[in-house]
Amino acid sequence: MRHRTRTAVLGSALAVAALGFAAPGATAAPQDITVEKVTVNGGKPVVLGTTAAKTFKVTVTAATDSAFTDTDITLYGPNFAMASSQGDASCSFANGKSTCTATYTIDPDTDFYDNTPAGGWYVNALLQSDTDSVYAEKTGAFKVQRESKLTVNASPEPIKKGKTLTVTGALTRANWETHKFSGYTKQSVTLEYKKKGASAYSAVKTVKSDTKGNLKTTVKATADGSYRWSFAGNSTTPAVKAAGDAVDVR
């Protein structure tokens, strides 16, 4: 089979029309081909920075009475569709199941013009055997996300016990319009603390990032330990934690 190493991101209406995604014959799935599992990027979101391309695999497993003769596995998301396989998927058949794997590459530097593709994406699969075919729409789901970064700084250091410690930082994420990281504003970010010798961090308080993504709060210094910021993430942006900043309390 042909091997495609580069994919194109197209407007959804154009891509669907160009690939002929009308289901052949009836729209209902035939009984002898049933999609059982779809795995994208090993089950993890596809996280993209500002310029580096990301290559990942999509695997579709289906119950079928014979090997597939043709496949068309397509990924699409908000305002965009990415057409990639068009018969290029590698398929194997054994014990009444066929597993097809296709490789995709997304390059935010050339494929995206703005940030609208971030969020929920879906998988469409057109699978054909010698005896039948099925068009499985939205048979799998995954996320394409804007890479996030988080910094922290606690000062002054060292500090006397009971004095006020100021903890700052910044939450940023990839901007596919400017191809730079920019502040993620008005987001809830949790300050966490781990006492020296402890094995885990615990939440101290939650604050909102400002209009530039900056974070700032104060706490009372009690004992040697480390502080960090933690962002839970959402559909467009992955969770991220800052590296801990150790504070010497005297």
PDB file of C-alpha atoms in Angstrom:
ATOM      1  CA  MET A   1       0.000   0.000   0.000  1.00  0.00           C
ATOM      2  CA  ARG A   2       1.056   3.576  -0.475  1.00  0.00           C
ATOM      3  CA  HIS A   3       2.570   5.356   2.486  1.00  0.00           C
ATOM      4  CA  ARG A   4       1.727   8.978   3.149  1.00  0.00           C
ATOM      5  CA  THR A   5       4.027  10.851   5.505  1.00  0.00           C
ATOM      6  CA  ARG A   6       2.486  14.303   5.220  1.00  0.00           C
ATOM      7  CA  THR A   7      -1.140  15.352   5.613  1.00  0.00           C
ATOM      8  CA  ALA A   8      -3.112  18.401   4.589  1.00  0.00           C
ATOM      9  CA  VAL A   9      -5.595  20.346   6.664  1.00  0.00           C
ATOM     10  CA  LEU A  10      -8.553  21.499   4.614  1.00  0.00           C
ATOM     11  CA  GLY A  11     -11.812  23.318   5.211  1.00  0.00           C
ATOM     12  CA  SER A  12     -14.281  20.674   6.390  1.00  0.00           C
ATOM     13  CA  ALA A  13     -16.802  21.140   3.615  1.00  0.00           C
ATOM     14  CA  LEU A  14     -14.127  20.897   0.913  1.00  0.00           C
ATOM     15  CA  ALA A  15     -12.472  17.880   2.484  1.00  0.00           C
ATOM     16  CA  VAL A  16     -15.681  15.926   2.893  1.00  0.00           C
ATOM     17  CA  ALA A  17     -16.730  16.695  -0.666  1.00  0.00           C
ATOM     18  CA  ALA A  18     -13.315  15.881  -2.093  1.00  0.00           C
ATOM     19  CA  LEU A  19     -13.133  12.531  -0.326  1.00  0.00           C
ATOM     20  CA  GLY A  20     -16.652  11.483  -1.283  1.00  0.00           C
ATOM     21  CA  PHE A  21     -17.825  10.701   2.218  1.00  0.00           C
ATOM     22  CA  ALA A  22     -21.359   9.872   1.245  1.00  0.00           C
ATOM     23  CA  ALA A  23     -21.942   6.359   2.565  1.00  0.00           C
ATOM     24  CA  PRO A  24     -22.149   3.813  -0.235  1.00  0.00           C
ATOM     25  CA  GLY A  25     -25.736   2.612  -0.523  1.00  0.00           C
ATOM     26  CA  ALA A  26     -27.614   2.724   2.760  1.00  0.00           C
ATOM     27  CA  THR A  27     -26.242   4.744   5.668  1.00  0.00           C
ATOM     28  CA  ALA A  28     -26.809   1.958   8.209  1.00  0.00           C
ATOM     29  CA  ALA A  29     -23.799  -0.198   9.065  1.00  0.00           C
ATOM     30  CA  PRO A  30     -23.887  -3.722   7.576  1.00  0.00           C
ATOM     31  CA  GLN A  31     -24.062  -6.549  10.060  1.00  0.00           C
ATOM     32  CA  ASP A  32     -20.816  -8.200   8.918  1.00  0.00           C
ATOM     33  CA  ILE A  33     -18.550  -5.173   9.571  1.00  0.00           C
ATOM     34  CA  THR A  34     -18.624  -3.655  13.060  1.00  0.00           C
ATOM     35  CA  VAL A  35     -16.063  -1.154  14.352  1.00  0.00           C
ATOM     36  CA  GLU A  36     -15.072  -2.301  17.822  1.00  0.00           C
ATOM     37  CA  LYS A  37     -12.231  -0.005  18.850  1.00  0.00           C
ATOM     38  CA  VAL A  38     -10.517   3.204  17.726  1.00  0.00           C
ATOM     39  CA  THR A  39      -7.259   4.379  19.299  1.00  0.00           C
ATOM     40  CA  VAL A  40      -5.681   7.751  18.489  1.00  0.00           C
ATOM     41  CA  ASN A  41      -2.125   8.603  19.586  1.00  0.00           C
ATOM     42  CA  GLY A  42      -2.070   5.757  22.080  1.00  0.00           C
ATOM     43  CA  GLY A  43      -5.136   7.146  23.840  1.00  0.00           C
ATOM     44  CA  LYS A  44      -3.519  10.506  24.616  1.00  0.00           C
ATOM     45  CA  PRO A  45      -4.461  13.975  23.325  1.00  0.00           C
ATOM     46  CA  VAL A  46      -2.439  15.338  20.403  1.00  0.00           C
ATOM     47  CA  VAL A  47      -0.616  18.282  21.987  1.00  0.00           C
ATOM     48  CA  LEU A  48       0.962  20.811  19.630  1.00  0.00           C
ATOM     49  CA  GLY A  49       3.393  23.616  20.345  1.00  0.00           C
ATOM     50  CA  THR A  50       4.002  26.591  18.088  1.00  0.00           C
ATOM     51  CA  THR A  51       6.091  25.163  15.236  1.00  0.00           C
ATOM     52  CA  ALA A  52       7.055  21.504  15.707  1.00  0.00           C
ATOM     53  CA  ALA A  53       5.064  18.906  13.768  1.00  0.00           C
ATOM     54  CA  LYS A  54       3.480  15.974  15.598  1.00  0.00           C
ATOM     55  CA  THR A  55       3.265  12.511  14.030  1.00  0.00           C
ATOM     56  CA  PHE A  56       0.893   9.951  15.537  1.00  0.00           C
ATOM     57  CA  LYS A  57      -1.023   6.800  14.655  1.00  0.00           C
ATOM     58  CA  VAL A  58      -4.708   5.963  14.472  1.00  0.00           C
ATOM     59  CA  THR A  59      -5.769   2.320  14.790  1.00  0.00           C
ATOM     60  CA  VAL A  60      -9.231   1.040  13.903  1.00  0.00           C
ATOM     61  CA  THR A  61     -10.247  -2.525  14.825  1.00  0.00           C
ATOM     62  CA  ALA A  62     -13.379  -4.042  13.301  1.00  0.00           C
ATOM     63  CA  ALA A  63     -15.135  -7.389  13.280  1.00  0.00           C
ATOM     64  CA  THR A  64     -15.489  -8.573   9.673  1.00  0.00           C
ATOM     65  CA  ASP A  65     -15.894 -11.762   7.669  1.00  0.00           C
ATOM     66  CA  SER A  66     -12.990 -10.986   5.329  1.00  0.00           C
ATOM     67  CA  ALA A  67      -9.935  -8.745   4.983  1.00  0.00           C
ATOM     68  CA  PHE A  68     -10.414  -5.133   3.953  1.00  0.00           C
ATOM     69  CA  THR A  69      -9.596  -4.270   0.373  1.00  0.00           C
ATOM     70  CA  ASP A  70      -9.763  -0.503   0.884  1.00  0.00           C
ATOM     71  CA  THR A  71      -9.915   1.919   3.793  1.00  0.00           C
ATOM     72  CA  ASP A  72     -10.392   5.640   4.253  1.00  0.00           C
ATOM     73  CA  ILE A  73      -9.799   6.896   7.793  1.00  0.00           C
ATOM     74  CA  THR A  74     -10.329  10.623   8.241  1.00  0.00           C
ATOM     75  CA  LEU A  75      -9.835  12.919  11.219  1.00  0.00           C
ATOM     76  CA  TYR A  76     -11.699  16.168  11.562  1.00  0.00           C
ATOM     77  CA  GLY A  77     -12.164  18.905  14.133  1.00  0.00           C
ATOM     78  CA  PRO A  78     -13.621  22.383  14.670  1.00  0.00           C
ATOM     79  CA  ASN A  79     -13.766  24.199  11.302  1.00  0.00           C
ATOM     80  CA  PHE A  80     -11.141  21.904   9.840  1.00  0.00           C
ATOM     81  CA  ALA A  81     -10.843  18.389   8.457  1.00  0.00           C
ATOM     82  CA  MET A  82      -7.634  16.467   7.970  1.00  0.00           C
ATOM     83  CA  ALA A  83      -7.648  13.824   5.239  1.00  0.00           C
ATOM     84  CA  SER A  84      -4.830  11.334   5.546  1.00  0.00           C
ATOM     85  CA  SER A  85      -5.277   7.673   4.784  1.00  0.00           C
ATOM     86  CA  GLN A  86      -7.261   7.215   1.527  1.00  0.00           C
ATOM     87  CA  GLY A  87      -6.148   3.598   1.187  1.00  0.00           C
ATOM     88  CA  ASP A  88      -2.755   4.143   2.833  1.00  0.00           C
ATOM     89  CA  ALA A  89      -3.640   2.411   6.111  1.00  0.00           C
ATOM     90  CA  SER A  90      -1.817  -0.829   6.900  1.00  0.00           C
ATOM     91  CA  CYS A  91      -4.319  -3.593   7.714  1.00  0.00           C
ATOM     92  CA  SER A  92      -4.065  -7.114   9.096  1.00  0.00           C
ATOM     93  CA  PHE A  93      -6.814  -9.752   9.296  1.00  0.00           C
ATOM     94  CA  ALA A  94      -7.070 -12.693  11.686  1.00  0.00           C
ATOM     95  CA  ASN A  95      -9.804 -14.590  13.537  1.00  0.00           C
ATOM     96  CA  GLY A  96     -12.646 -12.483  12.190  1.00  0.00           C
ATOM     97  CA  LYS A  97     -11.060  -9.141  13.029  1.00  0.00           C
ATOM     98  CA  SER A  98      -9.249  -6.586  10.907  1.00  0.00           C
ATOM     99  CA  THR A  99      -6.946  -3.985  12.427  1.00  0.00           C
ATOM    100  CA  CYS A 100      -5.949  -0.973  10.328  1.00  0.00           C
ATOM    101  CA  THR A 101      -3.335   1.603  11.318  1.00  0.00           C
ATOM    102  CA  ALA A 102      -2.717   4.923   9.576  1.00  0.00           C
ATOM    103  CA  THR A 103      -0.039   7.525  10.316  1.00  0.00           C
ATOM    104  CA  TYR A 104      -0.825  11.241  10.480  1.00  0.00           C
ATOM    105  CA  THR A 105       1.227  14.398  10.850  1.00  0.00           C
ATOM    106  CA  ILE A 106      -0.053  17.800  11.960  1.00  0.00           C
ATOM    107  CA  ASP A 107       2.223  20.818  11.669  1.00  0.00           C
ATOM    108  CA  PRO A 108       0.813  23.886  13.463  1.00  0.00           C
ATOM    109  CA  ASP A 109       3.262  26.139  11.632  1.00  0.00           C
ATOM    110  CA  THR A 110       1.817  25.331   8.199  1.00  0.00           C
ATOM    111  CA  ASP A 111      -1.509  23.570   8.768  1.00  0.00           C
ATOM    112  CA  PHE A 112      -3.217  26.018  11.145  1.00  0.00           C
ATOM    113  CA  TYR A 113      -3.928  29.693  10.555  1.00  0.00           C
ATOM    114  CA  ASP A 114      -5.625  30.342  13.909  1.00  0.00           C
ATOM    115  CA  ASN A 115      -6.511  28.572  17.158  1.00  0.00           C
ATOM    116  CA  THR A 116      -9.949  27.254  16.190  1.00  0.00           C
ATOM    117  CA  PRO A 117      -8.781  23.651  15.539  1.00  0.00           C
ATOM    118  CA  ALA A 118      -8.099  23.167  19.273  1.00  0.00           C
ATOM    119  CA  GLY A 119     -10.645  20.965  21.043  1.00  0.00           C
ATOM    120  CA  GLY A 120     -12.585  17.833  20.239  1.00  0.00           C
ATOM    121  CA  TRP A 121     -11.835  15.920  17.029  1.00  0.00           C
ATOM    122  CA  TYR A 122     -13.499  12.821  15.594  1.00  0.00           C
ATOM    123  CA  VAL A 123     -12.613   9.808  13.484  1.00  0.00           C
ATOM    124  CA  ASN A 124     -14.584   8.722  10.407  1.00  0.00           C
ATOM    125  CA  ALA A 125     -13.809   5.334   8.885  1.00  0.00           C
ATOM    126  CA  LEU A 126     -14.840   3.988   5.466  1.00  0.00           C
ATOM    127  CA  LEU A 127     -13.976   0.274   5.432  1.00  0.00           C
ATOM    128  CA  GLN A 128     -14.466  -2.026   2.441  1.00  0.00           C
ATOM    129  CA  SER A 129     -14.052  -5.781   2.058  1.00  0.00           C
ATOM    130  CA  ASP A 130     -14.776  -8.115  -0.851  1.00  0.00           C
ATOM    131  CA  THR A 131     -18.323  -8.612   0.386  1.00  0.00           C
ATOM    132  CA  ASP A 132     -19.406  -5.385   2.039  1.00  0.00           C
ATOM    133  CA  SER A 133     -18.543  -1.890   3.261  1.00  0.00           C
ATOM    134  CA  VAL A 134     -19.318   0.379   6.179  1.00  0.00           C
ATOM    135  CA  TYR A 135     -19.067   4.104   6.744  1.00  0.00           C
ATOM    136  CA  ALA A 136     -18.641   4.642  10.492  1.00  0.00           C
ATOM    137  CA  GLU A 137     -19.130   8.320  11.285  1.00  0.00           C
ATOM    138  CA  LYS A 138     -17.707   9.684  14.537  1.00  0.00           C
ATOM    139  CA  THR A 139     -16.558   6.202  15.463  1.00  0.00           C
ATOM    140  CA  GLY A 140     -13.743   7.603  17.631  1.00  0.00           C
ATOM    141  CA  ALA A 141     -12.970  10.831  19.472  1.00  0.00           C
ATOM    142  CA  PHE A 142      -9.831  12.589  20.686  1.00  0.00           C
ATOM    143  CA  LYS A 143      -8.490  16.045  21.495  1.00  0.00           C
ATOM    144  CA  VAL A 144      -6.055  18.333  19.702  1.00  0.00           C
ATOM    145  CA  GLN A 145      -4.644  20.738  22.270  1.00  0.00           C
ATOM    146  CA  ARG A 146      -2.458  23.829  22.514  1.00  0.00           C
ATOM    147  CA  GLU A 147       0.698  23.065  24.509  1.00  0.00           C
ATOM    148  CA  SER A 148       0.782  24.773  27.911  1.00  0.00           C
ATOM    149  CA  LYS A 149       3.616  25.982  30.146  1.00  0.00           C
ATOM    150  CA  LEU A 150       3.677  27.076  33.770  1.00  0.00           C
ATOM    151  CA  THR A 151       6.404  28.821  35.796  1.00  0.00           C
ATOM    152  CA  VAL A 152       6.809  29.583  39.503  1.00  0.00           C
ATOM    153  CA  ASN A 153       8.970  31.763  41.712  1.00  0.00           C
ATOM    154  CA  ALA A 154       8.753  32.109  45.496  1.00  0.00           C
ATOM    155  CA  SER A 155      10.529  35.026  47.190  1.00  0.00           C
ATOM    156  CA  PRO A 156      12.283  36.254  49.229  1.00  0.00           C
ATOM    157  CA  GLU A 157      14.668  33.368  49.812  1.00  0.00           C
ATOM    158  CA  PRO A 158      15.708  32.592  52.467  1.00  0.00           C
ATOM    159  CA  ILE A 159      12.835  33.830  54.633  1.00  0.00           C
ATOM    160  CA  LYS A 160      12.113  33.957  58.347  1.00  0.00           C
ATOM    161  CA  LYS A 161       9.355  31.748  59.707  1.00  0.00           C
ATOM    162  CA  GLY A 162       6.029  33.598  59.894  1.00  0.00           C
ATOM    163  CA  LYS A 163       6.992  36.192  57.315  1.00  0.00           C
ATOM    164  CA  THR A 164       5.050  36.740  54.088  1.00  0.00           C
ATOM    165  CA  LEU A 165       6.208  34.818  51.043  1.00  0.00           C
ATOM    166  CA  THR A 166       5.194  36.027  47.567  1.00  0.00           C
ATOM    167  CA  VAL A 167       4.638  33.357  44.946  1.00  0.00           C
ATOM    168  CA  THR A 168       4.444  34.417  41.288  1.00  0.00           C
ATOM    169  CA  GLY A 169       4.371  32.648  37.944  1.00  0.00           C
ATOM    170  CA  ALA A 170       2.805  32.632  34.498  1.00  0.00           C
ATOM    171  CA  LEU A 171       0.475  30.315  32.599  1.00  0.00           C
ATOM    172  CA  THR A 172       1.056  30.365  28.839  1.00  0.00           C
ATOM    173  CA  ARG A 173      -0.028  28.249  25.876  1.00  0.00           C
ATOM    174  CA  ALA A 174       0.794  27.910  22.199  1.00  0.00           C
ATOM    175  CA  ASN A 175      -0.801  30.507  19.936  1.00  0.00           C
ATOM    176  CA  TRP A 176      -1.163  29.120  16.393  1.00  0.00           C
ATOM    177  CA  GLU A 177      -1.821  32.580  14.945  1.00  0.00           C
ATOM    178  CA  THR A 178       1.461  34.135  16.117  1.00  0.00           C
ATOM    179  CA  HIS A 179       3.429  30.864  16.496  1.00  0.00           C
ATOM    180  CA  LYS A 180       4.506  32.015  19.944  1.00  0.00           C
ATOM    181  CA  PHE A 181       3.449  31.212  23.499  1.00  0.00           C
ATOM    182  CA  SER A 182       1.047  33.771  24.964  1.00  0.00           C
ATOM    183  CA  GLY A 183      -0.575  34.294  28.361  1.00  0.00           C
ATOM    184  CA  TYR A 184      -3.630  32.181  29.158  1.00  0.00           C
ATOM    185  CA  THR A 185      -5.897  34.660  30.887  1.00  0.00           C
ATOM    186  CA  LYS A 186      -8.580  34.325  33.591  1.00  0.00           C
ATOM    187  CA  GLN A 187      -7.820  30.689  34.345  1.00  0.00           C
ATOM    188  CA  SER A 188      -8.042  29.034  37.760  1.00  0.00           C
ATOM    189  CA  VAL A 189      -4.613  27.830  38.847  1.00  0.00           C
ATOM    190  CA  THR A 190      -3.871  26.096  42.150  1.00  0.00           C
ATOM    191  CA  LEU A 191      -0.874  26.868  44.351  1.00  0.00           C
ATOM    192  CA  GLU A 192       0.507  23.667  45.881  1.00  0.00           C
ATOM    193  CA  TYR A 193       3.013  23.117  48.706  1.00  0.00           C
ATOM    194  CA  LYS A 194       5.169  20.144  49.682  1.00  0.00           C
ATOM    195  CA  LYS A 195       6.947  20.232  53.031  1.00  0.00           C
ATOM    196  CA  LYS A 196      10.588  19.196  52.930  1.00  0.00           C
ATOM    197  CA  GLY A 197      10.761  15.414  53.277  1.00  0.00           C
ATOM    198  CA  ALA A 198       7.131  14.891  52.232  1.00  0.00           C
ATOM    199  CA  SER A 199       6.241  12.724  49.233  1.00  0.00           C
ATOM    200  CA  ALA A 200       3.372  14.725  47.722  1.00  0.00           C
ATOM    201  CA  TYR A 201       2.103  18.248  47.174  1.00  0.00           C
ATOM    202  CA  SER A 202      -1.129  19.531  48.703  1.00  0.00           C
ATOM    203  CA  ALA A 203      -3.348  22.413  47.568  1.00  0.00           C
ATOM    204  CA  VAL A 204      -2.932  25.750  49.335  1.00  0.00           C
ATOM    205  CA  LYS A 205      -5.217  28.110  47.414  1.00  0.00           C
ATOM    206  CA  THR A 206      -6.568  28.796  43.922  1.00  0.00           C
ATOM    207  CA  VAL A 207      -6.089  32.076  42.072  1.00  0.00           C
ATOM    208  CA  LYS A 208      -6.981  33.424  38.622  1.00  0.00           C
ATOM    209  CA  SER A 209      -4.404  34.333  36.015  1.00  0.00           C
ATOM    210  CA  ASP A 210      -4.519  38.009  35.009  1.00  0.00           C
ATOM    211  CA  THR A 211      -4.974  39.548  31.558  1.00  0.00           C
ATOM    212  CA  LYS A 212      -1.437  38.477  30.603  1.00  0.00           C
ATOM    213  CA  GLY A 213      -1.526  35.035  32.178  1.00  0.00           C
ATOM    214  CA  ASN A 214       0.470  36.112  35.224  1.00  0.00           C
ATOM    215  CA  LEU A 215      -0.092  34.612  38.687  1.00  0.00           C
ATOM    216  CA  LYS A 216       0.564  36.143  42.091  1.00  0.00           C
ATOM    217  CA  THR A 217      -0.376  35.399  45.686  1.00  0.00           C
ATOM    218  CA  THR A 218       1.082  35.483  49.210  1.00  0.00           C
ATOM    219  CA  VAL A 219       1.402  32.869  51.952  1.00  0.00           C
ATOM    220  CA  LYS A 220       2.956  32.705  55.417  1.00  0.00           C
ATOM    221  CA  ALA A 221       6.289  30.905  55.554  1.00  0.00           C
ATOM    222  CA  THR A 222       6.006  27.983  57.970  1.00  0.00           C
ATOM    223  CA  ALA A 223       8.712  25.438  57.157  1.00  0.00           C
ATOM    224  CA  ASP A 224      11.219  24.434  54.509  1.00  0.00           C
ATOM    225  CA  GLY A 225       9.433  23.181  51.434  1.00  0.00           C
ATOM    226  CA  SER A 226       8.593  23.697  47.788  1.00  0.00           C
ATOM    227  CA  TYR A 227       5.826  25.623  46.042  1.00  0.00           C
ATOM    228  CA  ARG A 228       4.432  25.086  42.570  1.00  0.00           C
ATOM    229  CA  TRP A 229       1.469  26.114  40.418  1.00  0.00           C
ATOM    230  CA  SER A 230      -0.862  23.473  38.965  1.00  0.00           C
ATOM    231  CA  PHE A 231      -3.339  23.929  36.090  1.00  0.00           C
ATOM    232  CA  ALA A 232      -6.011  21.241  35.631  1.00  0.00           C
ATOM    233  CA  GLY A 233      -6.377  21.750  31.870  1.00  0.00           C
ATOM    234  CA  ASN A 234      -9.474  21.736  29.664  1.00  0.00           C
ATOM    235  CA  SER A 235     -10.619  20.561  26.233  1.00  0.00           C
ATOM    236  CA  THR A 236      -8.260  22.894  24.327  1.00  0.00           C
ATOM    237  CA  THR A 237      -5.285  23.008  26.715  1.00  0.00           C
ATOM    238  CA  PRO A 238      -3.544  20.167  28.586  1.00  0.00           C
ATOM    239  CA  ALA A 239      -2.920  20.057  32.311  1.00  0.00           C
ATOM    240  CA  VAL A 240       0.475  21.325  33.403  1.00  0.00           C
ATOM    241  CA  LYS A 241       2.432  21.685  36.635  1.00  0.00           C
ATOM    242  CA  ALA A 242       5.372  23.978  37.302  1.00  0.00           C
ATOM    243  CA  ALA A 243       8.605  22.564  38.640  1.00  0.00           C
ATOM    244  CA  GLY A 244       8.721  23.131  42.399  1.00  0.00           C
ATOM    245  CA  ASP A 245      10.594  26.131  43.817  1.00  0.00           C
ATOM    246  CA  ALA A 246      12.264  25.203  47.119  1.00  0.00           C
ATOM    247  CA  VAL A 247      12.134  27.775  49.931  1.00  0.00           C
ATOM    248  CA  ASP A 248      14.535  27.913  52.889  1.00  0.00           C
ATOM    249  CA  VAL A 249      12.618  28.981  56.010  1.00  0.00           C
ATOM    250  CA  ARG A 250      14.785  30.021  58.970  1.00  0.00           C
TER     251      ARG A 250
END
